mmCIF file of C-alpha atoms in Angstrom:
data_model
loop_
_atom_site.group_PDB
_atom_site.id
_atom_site.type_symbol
_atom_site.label_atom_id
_atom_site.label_comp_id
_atom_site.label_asym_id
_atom_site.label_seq_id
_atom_site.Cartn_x
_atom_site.Cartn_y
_atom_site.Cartn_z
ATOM 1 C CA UNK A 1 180.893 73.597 35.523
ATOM 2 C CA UNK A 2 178.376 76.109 37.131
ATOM 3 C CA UNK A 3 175.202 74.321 36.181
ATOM 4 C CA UNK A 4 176.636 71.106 37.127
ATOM 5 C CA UNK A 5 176.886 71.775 40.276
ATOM 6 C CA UNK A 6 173.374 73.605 40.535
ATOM 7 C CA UNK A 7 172.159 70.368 39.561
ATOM 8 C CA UNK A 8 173.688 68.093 41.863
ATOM 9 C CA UNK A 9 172.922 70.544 44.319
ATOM 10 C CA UNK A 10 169.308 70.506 43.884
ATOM 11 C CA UNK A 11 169.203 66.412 43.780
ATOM 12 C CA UNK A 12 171.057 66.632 47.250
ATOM 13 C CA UNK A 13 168.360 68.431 48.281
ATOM 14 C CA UNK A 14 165.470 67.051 46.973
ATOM 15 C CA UNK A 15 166.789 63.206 48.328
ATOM 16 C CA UNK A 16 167.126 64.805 51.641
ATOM 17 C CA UNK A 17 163.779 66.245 51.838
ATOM 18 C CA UNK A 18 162.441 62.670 50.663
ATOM 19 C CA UNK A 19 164.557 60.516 53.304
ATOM 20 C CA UNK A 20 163.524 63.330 56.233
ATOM 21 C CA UNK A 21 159.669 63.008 54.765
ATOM 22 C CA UNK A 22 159.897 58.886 54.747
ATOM 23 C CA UNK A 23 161.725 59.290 58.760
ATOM 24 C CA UNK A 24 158.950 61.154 59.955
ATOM 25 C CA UNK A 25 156.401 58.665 58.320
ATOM 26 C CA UNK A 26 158.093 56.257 60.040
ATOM 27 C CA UNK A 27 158.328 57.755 63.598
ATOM 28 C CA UNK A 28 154.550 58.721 63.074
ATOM 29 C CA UNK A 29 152.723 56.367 65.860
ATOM 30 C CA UNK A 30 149.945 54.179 64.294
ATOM 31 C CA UNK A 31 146.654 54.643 65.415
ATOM 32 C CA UNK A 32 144.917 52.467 68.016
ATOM 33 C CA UNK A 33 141.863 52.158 69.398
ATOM 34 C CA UNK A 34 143.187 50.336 72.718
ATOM 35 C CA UNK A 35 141.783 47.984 75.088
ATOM 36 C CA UNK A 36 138.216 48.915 76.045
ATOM 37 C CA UNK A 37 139.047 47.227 79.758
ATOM 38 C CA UNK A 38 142.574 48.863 80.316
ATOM 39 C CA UNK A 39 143.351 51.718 77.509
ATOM 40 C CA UNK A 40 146.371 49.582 77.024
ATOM 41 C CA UNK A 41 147.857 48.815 73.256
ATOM 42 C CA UNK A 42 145.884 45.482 72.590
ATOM 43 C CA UNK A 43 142.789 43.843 72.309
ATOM 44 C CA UNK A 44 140.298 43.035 74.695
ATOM 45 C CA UNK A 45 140.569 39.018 74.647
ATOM 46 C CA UNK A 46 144.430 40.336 75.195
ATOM 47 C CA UNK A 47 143.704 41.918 78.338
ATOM 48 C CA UNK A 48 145.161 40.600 81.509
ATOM 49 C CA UNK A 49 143.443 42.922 83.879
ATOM 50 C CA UNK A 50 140.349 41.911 85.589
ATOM 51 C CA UNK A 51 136.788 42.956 83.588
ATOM 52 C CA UNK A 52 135.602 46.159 84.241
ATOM 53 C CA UNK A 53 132.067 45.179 82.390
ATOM 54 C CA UNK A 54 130.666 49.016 83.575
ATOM 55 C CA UNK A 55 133.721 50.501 81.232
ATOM 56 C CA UNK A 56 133.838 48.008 78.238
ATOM 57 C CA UNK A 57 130.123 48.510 77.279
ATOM 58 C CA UNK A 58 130.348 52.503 77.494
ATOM 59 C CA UNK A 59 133.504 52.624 75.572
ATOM 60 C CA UNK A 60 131.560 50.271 73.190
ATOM 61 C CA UNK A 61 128.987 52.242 73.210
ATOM 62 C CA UNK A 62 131.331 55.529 72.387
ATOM 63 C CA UNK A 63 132.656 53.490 69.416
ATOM 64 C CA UNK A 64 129.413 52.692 67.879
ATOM 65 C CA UNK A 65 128.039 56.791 68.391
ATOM 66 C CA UNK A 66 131.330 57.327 66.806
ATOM 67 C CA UNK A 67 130.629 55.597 64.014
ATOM 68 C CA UNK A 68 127.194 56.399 63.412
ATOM 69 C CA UNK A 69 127.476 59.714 63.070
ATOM 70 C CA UNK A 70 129.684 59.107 59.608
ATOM 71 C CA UNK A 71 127.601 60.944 56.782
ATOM 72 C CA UNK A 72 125.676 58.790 54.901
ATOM 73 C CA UNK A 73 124.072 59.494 51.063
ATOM 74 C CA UNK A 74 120.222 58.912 50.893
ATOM 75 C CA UNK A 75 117.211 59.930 48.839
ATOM 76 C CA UNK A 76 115.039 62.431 50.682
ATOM 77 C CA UNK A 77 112.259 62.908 48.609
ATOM 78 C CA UNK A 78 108.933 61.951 49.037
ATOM 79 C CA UNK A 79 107.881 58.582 47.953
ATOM 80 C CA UNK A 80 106.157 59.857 44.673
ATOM 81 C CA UNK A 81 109.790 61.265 43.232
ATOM 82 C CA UNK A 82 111.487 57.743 43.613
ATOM 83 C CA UNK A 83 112.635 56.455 40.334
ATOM 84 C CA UNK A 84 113.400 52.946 41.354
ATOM 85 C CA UNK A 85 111.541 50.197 42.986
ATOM 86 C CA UNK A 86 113.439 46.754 44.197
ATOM 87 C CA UNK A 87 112.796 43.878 42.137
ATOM 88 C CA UNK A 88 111.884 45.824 39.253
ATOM 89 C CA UNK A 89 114.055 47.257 36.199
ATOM 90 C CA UNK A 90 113.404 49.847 33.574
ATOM 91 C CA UNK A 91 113.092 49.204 29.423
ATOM 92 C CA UNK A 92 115.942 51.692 29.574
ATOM 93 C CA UNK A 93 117.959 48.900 31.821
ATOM 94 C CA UNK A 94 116.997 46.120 30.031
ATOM 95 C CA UNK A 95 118.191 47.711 26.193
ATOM 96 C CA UNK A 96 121.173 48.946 28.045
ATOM 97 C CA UNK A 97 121.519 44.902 29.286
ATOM 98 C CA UNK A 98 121.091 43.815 25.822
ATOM 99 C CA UNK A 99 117.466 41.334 27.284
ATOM 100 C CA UNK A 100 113.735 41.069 26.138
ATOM 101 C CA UNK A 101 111.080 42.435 28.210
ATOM 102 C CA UNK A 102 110.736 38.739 29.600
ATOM 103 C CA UNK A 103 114.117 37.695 29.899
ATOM 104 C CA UNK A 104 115.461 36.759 32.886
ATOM 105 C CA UNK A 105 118.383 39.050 34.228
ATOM 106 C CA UNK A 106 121.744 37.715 35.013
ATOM 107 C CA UNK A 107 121.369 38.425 38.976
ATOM 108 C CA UNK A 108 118.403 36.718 39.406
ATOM 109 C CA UNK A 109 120.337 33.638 38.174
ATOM 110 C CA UNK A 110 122.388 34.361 40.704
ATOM 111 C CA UNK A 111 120.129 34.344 43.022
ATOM 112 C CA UNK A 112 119.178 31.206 42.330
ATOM 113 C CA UNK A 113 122.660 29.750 42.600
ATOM 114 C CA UNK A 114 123.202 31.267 46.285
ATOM 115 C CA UNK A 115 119.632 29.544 47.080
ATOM 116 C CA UNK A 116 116.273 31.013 48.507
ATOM 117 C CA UNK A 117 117.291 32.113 51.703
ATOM 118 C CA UNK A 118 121.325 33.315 51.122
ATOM 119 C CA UNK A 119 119.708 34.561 47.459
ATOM 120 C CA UNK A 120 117.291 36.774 48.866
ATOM 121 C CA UNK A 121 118.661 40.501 50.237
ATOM 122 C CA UNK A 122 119.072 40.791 53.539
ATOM 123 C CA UNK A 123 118.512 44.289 53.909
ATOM 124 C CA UNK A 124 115.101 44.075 52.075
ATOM 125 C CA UNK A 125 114.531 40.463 54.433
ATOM 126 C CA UNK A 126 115.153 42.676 57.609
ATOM 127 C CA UNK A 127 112.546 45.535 56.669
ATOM 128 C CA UNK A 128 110.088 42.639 56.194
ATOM 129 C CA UNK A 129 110.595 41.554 59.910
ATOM 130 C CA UNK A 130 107.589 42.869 62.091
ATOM 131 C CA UNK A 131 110.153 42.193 65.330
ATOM 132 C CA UNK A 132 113.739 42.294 64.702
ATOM 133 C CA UNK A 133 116.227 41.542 68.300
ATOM 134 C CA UNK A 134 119.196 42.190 66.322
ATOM 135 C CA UNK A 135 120.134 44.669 68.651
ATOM 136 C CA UNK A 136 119.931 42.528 71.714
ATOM 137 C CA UNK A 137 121.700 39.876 70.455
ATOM 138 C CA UNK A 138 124.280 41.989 69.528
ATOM 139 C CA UNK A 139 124.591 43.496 72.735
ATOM 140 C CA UNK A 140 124.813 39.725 74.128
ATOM 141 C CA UNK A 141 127.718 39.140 71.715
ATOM 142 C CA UNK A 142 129.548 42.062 72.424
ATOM 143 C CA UNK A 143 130.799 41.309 75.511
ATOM 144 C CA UNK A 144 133.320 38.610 76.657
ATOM 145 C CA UNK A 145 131.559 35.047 76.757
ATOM 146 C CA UNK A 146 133.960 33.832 79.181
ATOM 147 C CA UNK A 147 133.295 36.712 81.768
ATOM 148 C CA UNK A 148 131.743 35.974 85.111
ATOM 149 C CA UNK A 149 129.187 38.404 84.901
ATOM 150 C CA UNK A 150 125.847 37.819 82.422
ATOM 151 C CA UNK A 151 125.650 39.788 79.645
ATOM 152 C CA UNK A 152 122.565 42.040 79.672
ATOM 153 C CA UNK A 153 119.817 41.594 77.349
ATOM 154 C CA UNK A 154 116.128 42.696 77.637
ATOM 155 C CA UNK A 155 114.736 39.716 75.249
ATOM 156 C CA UNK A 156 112.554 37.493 77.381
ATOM 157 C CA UNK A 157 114.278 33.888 77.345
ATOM 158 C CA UNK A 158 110.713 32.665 76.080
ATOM 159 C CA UNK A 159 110.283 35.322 73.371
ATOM 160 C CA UNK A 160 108.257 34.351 70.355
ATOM 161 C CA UNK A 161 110.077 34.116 67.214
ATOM 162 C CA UNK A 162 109.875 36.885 64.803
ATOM 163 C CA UNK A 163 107.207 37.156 61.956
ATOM 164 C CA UNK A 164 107.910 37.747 58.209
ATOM 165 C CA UNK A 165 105.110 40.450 56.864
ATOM 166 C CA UNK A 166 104.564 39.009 52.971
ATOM 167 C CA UNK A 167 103.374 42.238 52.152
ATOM 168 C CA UNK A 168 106.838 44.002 52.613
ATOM 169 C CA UNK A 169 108.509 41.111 50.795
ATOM 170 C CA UNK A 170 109.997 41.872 47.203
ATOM 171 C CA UNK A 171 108.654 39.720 44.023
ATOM 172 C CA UNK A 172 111.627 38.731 41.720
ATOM 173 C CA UNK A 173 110.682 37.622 38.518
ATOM 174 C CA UNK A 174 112.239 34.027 38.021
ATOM 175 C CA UNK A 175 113.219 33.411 41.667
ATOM 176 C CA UNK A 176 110.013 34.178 43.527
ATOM 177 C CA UNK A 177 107.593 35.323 41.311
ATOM 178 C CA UNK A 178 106.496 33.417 37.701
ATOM 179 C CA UNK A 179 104.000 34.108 34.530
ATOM 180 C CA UNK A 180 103.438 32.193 31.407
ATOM 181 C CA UNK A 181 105.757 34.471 29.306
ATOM 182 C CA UNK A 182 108.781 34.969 31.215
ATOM 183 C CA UNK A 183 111.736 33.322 28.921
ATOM 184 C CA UNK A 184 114.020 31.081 31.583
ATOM 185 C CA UNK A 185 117.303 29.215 30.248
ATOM 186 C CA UNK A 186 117.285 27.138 33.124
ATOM 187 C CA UNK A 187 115.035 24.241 34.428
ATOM 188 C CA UNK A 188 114.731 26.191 37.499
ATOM 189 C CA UNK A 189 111.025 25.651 39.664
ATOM 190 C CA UNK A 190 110.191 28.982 40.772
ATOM 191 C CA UNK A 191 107.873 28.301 43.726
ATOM 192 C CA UNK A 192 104.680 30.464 44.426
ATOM 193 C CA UNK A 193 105.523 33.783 46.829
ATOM 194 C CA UNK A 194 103.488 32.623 49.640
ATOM 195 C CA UNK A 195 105.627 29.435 49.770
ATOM 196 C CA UNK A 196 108.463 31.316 49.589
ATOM 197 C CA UNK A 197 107.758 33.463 52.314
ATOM 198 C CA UNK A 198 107.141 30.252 54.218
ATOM 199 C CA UNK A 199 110.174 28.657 53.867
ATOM 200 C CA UNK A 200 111.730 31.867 54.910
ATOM 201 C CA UNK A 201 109.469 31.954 58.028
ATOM 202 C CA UNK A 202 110.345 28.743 58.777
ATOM 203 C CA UNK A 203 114.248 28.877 58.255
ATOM 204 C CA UNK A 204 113.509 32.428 60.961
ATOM 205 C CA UNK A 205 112.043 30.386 63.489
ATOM 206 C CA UNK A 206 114.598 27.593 63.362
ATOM 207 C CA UNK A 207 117.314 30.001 63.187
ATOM 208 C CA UNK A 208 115.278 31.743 65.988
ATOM 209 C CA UNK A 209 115.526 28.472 68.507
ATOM 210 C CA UNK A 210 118.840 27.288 68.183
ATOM 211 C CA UNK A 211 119.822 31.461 69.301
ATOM 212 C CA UNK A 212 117.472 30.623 72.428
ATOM 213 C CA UNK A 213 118.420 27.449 73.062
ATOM 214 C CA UNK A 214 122.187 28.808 72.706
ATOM 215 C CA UNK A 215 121.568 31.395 75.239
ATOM 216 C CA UNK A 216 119.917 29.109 77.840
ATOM 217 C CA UNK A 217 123.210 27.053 77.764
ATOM 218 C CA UNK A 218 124.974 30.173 78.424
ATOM 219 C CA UNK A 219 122.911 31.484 81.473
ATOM 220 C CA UNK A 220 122.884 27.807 82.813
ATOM 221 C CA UNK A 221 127.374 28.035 82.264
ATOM 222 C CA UNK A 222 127.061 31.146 84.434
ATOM 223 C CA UNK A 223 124.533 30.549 87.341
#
């Protein structure tokens, strides 16, 4: 009948605008950032053409200005208008967690179990540096280790290590901080802050020698 074949019809159609849709899906080229040496479709440790050091660290550089202008969602306001301080949570939070004014939190128990140093948040570990060479050494990194030429880096081979500022370290109740009252289901020993920011200082300046040490090796490889 008539509206038999409109039907059929139609699901012709429609299947034919799907399998032309999926074909052109398919024959749409995937994106690649290429070779920073050679444009070519691979990666740099792929590349069989000779190092052009001058090109790989601007196109590296293009990629990171590339990325750092994606938008990113911060508070603006001045310091009096924040609402939330690290290390510290609300009564609100804690009814909403179902714990006591001195109860423990669940993350700080997890905190414990990843240890002092892994425990601790980077972010708010990095803000505490007074002199953080991130940067350099991740402009020494960048480029090939196996290359001829020697990576540039403007640290000093006898730079001191950095120093952890206590002040700009966060107290967490029942992992670096303590009082009489605080309620703890664990026999965990929560050692005084200034220790703690020790042992962090310490574990820096280890950390800290072996990257020199590393580096020395590397410029004594390539002299």
């Amino acid at each position: 009948s008539q509206w038999k074949e409109k039907i059929l019809s139609s699901l012709l159609t429609s299947q034919a605008d799907e399998n032309g849709s999926q074909s052109a899906k398919k024959k749409s080229p995937k994106r690649n950032n290429g070779c920073f040496n050679c444009d070519g479709n691979h990666h740099l440790n792929e590349c069989p053409e000779p190092k052009d050091f001058k090109k790989i660290r601007q196109r590296q550089t293009e990629m990171r200005n590339r990325n750092s202008n994606t938008p990113r969602y911060h508070f603006d306001g001045p310091p009096s208008e924040k609402k939330f301080r690290a290390g510290r949570i609300s009564d609100e939070l804690r009814n909403a967690l179902g714990i006591g004014r001195n109860d423990i939190p669940e993350y700080i128990y997890r905190m414990r179990r990843m240890g002092f140093i892994n425990g601790y948040p980077p972010g708010y570990l990095k803000k505490a540096i007074e002199r953080d060479d991130s940067n350099e050494v991740l402009k020494f990194h960048m480029v090939d280790e196996s290359a001829s030429e020697t990576p540039e880096t403007n640290e000093r081979p006898d730079s001191p290590p950095p120093t952890i500022n206590a002040d700009k370290m966060i107290y967490y109740c029942g992992f670096n901080q303590y009082y009489r009252d605080l309620r703890d289901i664990e026999d965990f020993r929560v050692p005084p802050f200034l220790e703690f920011v020790a042992f962090h200082q310490e574990t820096l300046n280890k950390a800290h020698a072996k990257k020199v040490e590393e580096r020395n090796r590397l410029r004594q490889r390539m002299a």
